[in-house]
Amino acid sequence: MSTDIPVSRMGYLHFLRVILAKDGDQLNAISLKLKGSGVISSLTNADGIVEILPHQEGLKKGDPVIVKVFPK
C-alpha cells in the first residue's frame, strides 16, 4: 500500500478501490477516494480492489496486499 488506510469500523469486510502504479520492479496499490459522491465513478478508474478483512484494523503503508484486478 502507498499510504496508511485505517478502517472506521472493525468487524466488517471493506473493499478498497485501487489503481496500480509501477515503481521499478514493484507494483504499488494506490487507494482511490474512500467515501463521498465519487465512490461509484471511482470504480471506472480503479484497476482493482483490495479486501480489508473484518479482523483487520486497516492497512499500513508498505503492507503487501492482494489486488483483485478488474478485466480491461
XYZ file of N, CA and C in Angstrom:
216
model
N 0.841 -1.177 0.000
C 0.000 0.000 0.000
C 0.883 1.236 0.000
N 0.382 2.270 -0.658
C 1.151 3.515 -0.757
C 0.945 4.429 0.450
N -0.152 4.239 1.195
C -0.436 5.051 2.384
C -1.115 4.181 3.439
N -1.175 4.687 4.668
C -1.930 4.005 5.719
C -3.421 4.130 5.415
N -4.154 3.042 5.608
C -5.605 3.033 5.405
C -6.257 2.475 6.669
N -6.743 3.338 7.562
C -7.462 2.830 8.734
C -8.910 2.512 8.349
N -9.542 1.633 9.099
C -10.968 1.386 8.874
C -11.747 2.049 10.000
N -12.922 2.552 9.672
C -13.723 3.256 10.670
C -14.443 2.289 11.611
N -14.756 1.083 11.107
C -15.472 0.106 11.932
C -14.910 -1.281 11.683
N -14.333 -1.859 12.715
C -13.869 -3.244 12.597
C -15.071 -4.177 12.637
N -14.872 -5.385 12.151
C -15.942 -6.369 12.153
C -16.696 -6.423 10.839
N -16.299 -5.595 9.884
C -16.935 -5.564 8.570
C -15.889 -5.818 7.497
N -16.306 -6.398 6.403
C -15.444 -6.574 5.243
C -15.474 -5.279 4.444
N -14.307 -4.693 4.212
C -14.204 -3.446 3.455
C -13.562 -3.729 2.102
N -14.034 -3.036 1.076
C -13.454 -3.143 -0.258
C -12.838 -1.802 -0.615
N -11.557 -1.815 -0.903
C -10.810 -0.604 -1.206
C -10.500 -0.578 -2.694
N -10.953 0.452 -3.380
C -10.669 0.611 -4.803
C -9.260 1.161 -4.957
N -8.479 0.550 -5.858
C -7.086 0.969 -6.025
C -6.717 1.087 -7.498
N -5.715 1.918 -7.740
C -5.037 1.915 -9.032
C -3.642 1.353 -8.780
N -3.043 0.797 -9.812
C -1.715 0.208 -9.691
C -0.700 1.096 -10.387
N 0.414 1.341 -9.720
C 1.480 2.170 -10.280
C 2.794 1.418 -10.143
N 3.537 1.351 -11.239
C 4.817 0.648 -11.239
C 5.893 1.536 -10.634
N 6.698 0.954 -9.751
C 7.820 1.652 -9.124
C 9.024 0.723 -9.225
N 9.803 0.877 -10.274
C 10.899 -0.053 -10.536
C 10.345 -1.407 -10.917
N 10.695 -2.429 -10.152
C 10.181 -3.774 -10.430
C 9.016 -4.140 -9.510
N 8.453 -3.145 -8.859
C 7.379 -3.361 -7.882
C 6.119 -2.616 -8.307
N 4.961 -3.191 -7.990
C 3.685 -2.512 -8.208
C 3.180 -1.977 -6.881
N 2.734 -0.736 -6.877
C 2.145 -0.135 -5.682
C 0.647 0.012 -5.882
N -0.116 -0.314 -4.851
C -1.564 -0.109 -4.857
C -1.837 1.248 -4.215
N -2.474 2.125 -4.977
C -2.797 3.473 -4.503
C -4.304 3.561 -4.347
N -4.751 3.882 -3.134
C -6.188 3.901 -2.869
C -6.855 5.103 -3.519
N -8.074 4.872 -3.964
C -8.906 5.941 -4.503
C -9.810 6.457 -3.397
N -10.563 7.500 -3.686
C -11.445 8.143 -2.708
C -12.238 7.109 -1.904
N -12.195 7.239 -0.586
C -12.821 6.248 0.289
C -14.336 6.363 0.364
N -14.855 7.589 0.390
C -16.303 7.763 0.504
C -16.699 9.109 -0.072
N -17.992 9.290 -0.241
C -18.485 10.554 -0.771
C -19.108 10.382 -2.140
N -19.266 11.496 -2.824
C -20.017 11.498 -4.077
C -19.302 10.792 -5.223
N -18.003 10.606 -5.150
C -17.270 9.996 -6.255
C -17.026 8.511 -6.119
N -17.661 7.863 -5.154
C -17.381 6.453 -4.896
C -17.720 5.578 -6.097
N -18.897 5.723 -6.648
C -19.305 4.876 -7.768
C -18.454 5.152 -9.000
N -18.229 6.419 -9.314
C -17.429 6.727 -10.505
C -15.977 6.301 -10.332
N -15.501 6.185 -9.089
C -14.120 5.746 -8.881
C -13.926 4.296 -9.316
N -15.002 3.521 -9.380
C -14.887 2.144 -9.860
C -14.438 2.098 -11.313
N -14.833 3.079 -12.105
C -14.426 3.087 -13.512
C -12.949 3.422 -13.668
N -12.367 4.121 -12.706
C -10.950 4.473 -12.759
C -10.062 3.452 -12.061
N -10.649 2.575 -11.269
C -9.868 1.622 -10.480
C -9.330 0.496 -11.352
N -8.146 0.019 -10.988
C -7.573 -1.167 -11.633
C -8.032 -2.437 -10.933
N -8.490 -2.298 -9.683
C -8.933 -3.463 -8.935
C -9.353 -3.082 -7.534
N -9.569 -4.109 -6.719
C -9.966 -3.885 -5.329
C -9.074 -4.700 -4.391
N -8.943 -4.190 -3.184
C -8.246 -4.875 -2.099
C -9.271 -5.079 -0.994
N -9.324 -6.281 -0.451
C -10.226 -6.554 0.666
C -9.509 -6.268 1.980
N -10.190 -5.562 2.879
C -9.716 -5.401 4.254
C -10.650 -6.260 5.096
N -10.111 -7.311 5.666
C -10.914 -8.309 6.364
C -11.464 -7.781 7.686
N -12.567 -8.375 8.176
C -13.228 -7.872 9.386
C -12.329 -7.773 10.621
N -11.331 -8.642 10.736
C -10.461 -8.618 11.921
C -9.305 -7.616 11.791
N -9.141 -7.008 10.621
C -8.041 -6.070 10.411
C -8.428 -4.660 10.844
N -7.474 -3.952 11.442
C -7.697 -2.561 11.844
C -7.457 -1.605 10.682
N -6.959 -2.128 9.589
C -6.651 -1.322 8.412
C -5.392 -1.843 7.766
N -4.805 -1.030 6.905
C -3.566 -1.380 6.221
C -2.535 -0.304 6.499
N -1.292 -0.703 6.564
C -0.192 0.235 6.791
C 0.583 0.434 5.493
N 1.159 1.618 5.355
C 1.998 1.905 4.194
C 3.080 0.831 4.100
N 3.226 0.262 2.914
C 4.228 -0.770 2.687
C 3.735 -2.190 2.883
N 2.525 -2.348 3.457
C 1.976 -3.696 3.616
C 1.774 -4.342 2.251
N 2.169 -5.605 2.097
C 1.829 -6.302 0.857
C 0.333 -6.619 0.862
N -0.300 -6.471 -0.283
C -1.736 -6.745 -0.400
C -1.997 -7.572 -1.653
N -3.132 -8.230 -1.663
C -3.583 -8.948 -2.854
C -4.630 -8.084 -3.528
N -4.389 -7.759 -4.795
C -5.317 -6.938 -5.572
C -6.098 -7.856 -6.499
N -7.411 -7.768 -6.421
C -8.265 -8.470 -7.383
C -8.425 -7.522 -8.566
N -7.700 -7.831 -9.637
C -7.614 -6.931 -10.787
C -8.860 -7.071 -11.652
N -9.415 -5.920 -12.059
C -10.565 -5.905 -12.957
C -10.098 -6.184 -14.382
N -10.862 -6.961 -15.147
C -10.508 -7.146 -16.561
C -10.708 -5.838 -17.321
N -9.866 -5.581 -18.266
C -9.975 -4.344 -19.072
C -10.510 -4.653 -20.443
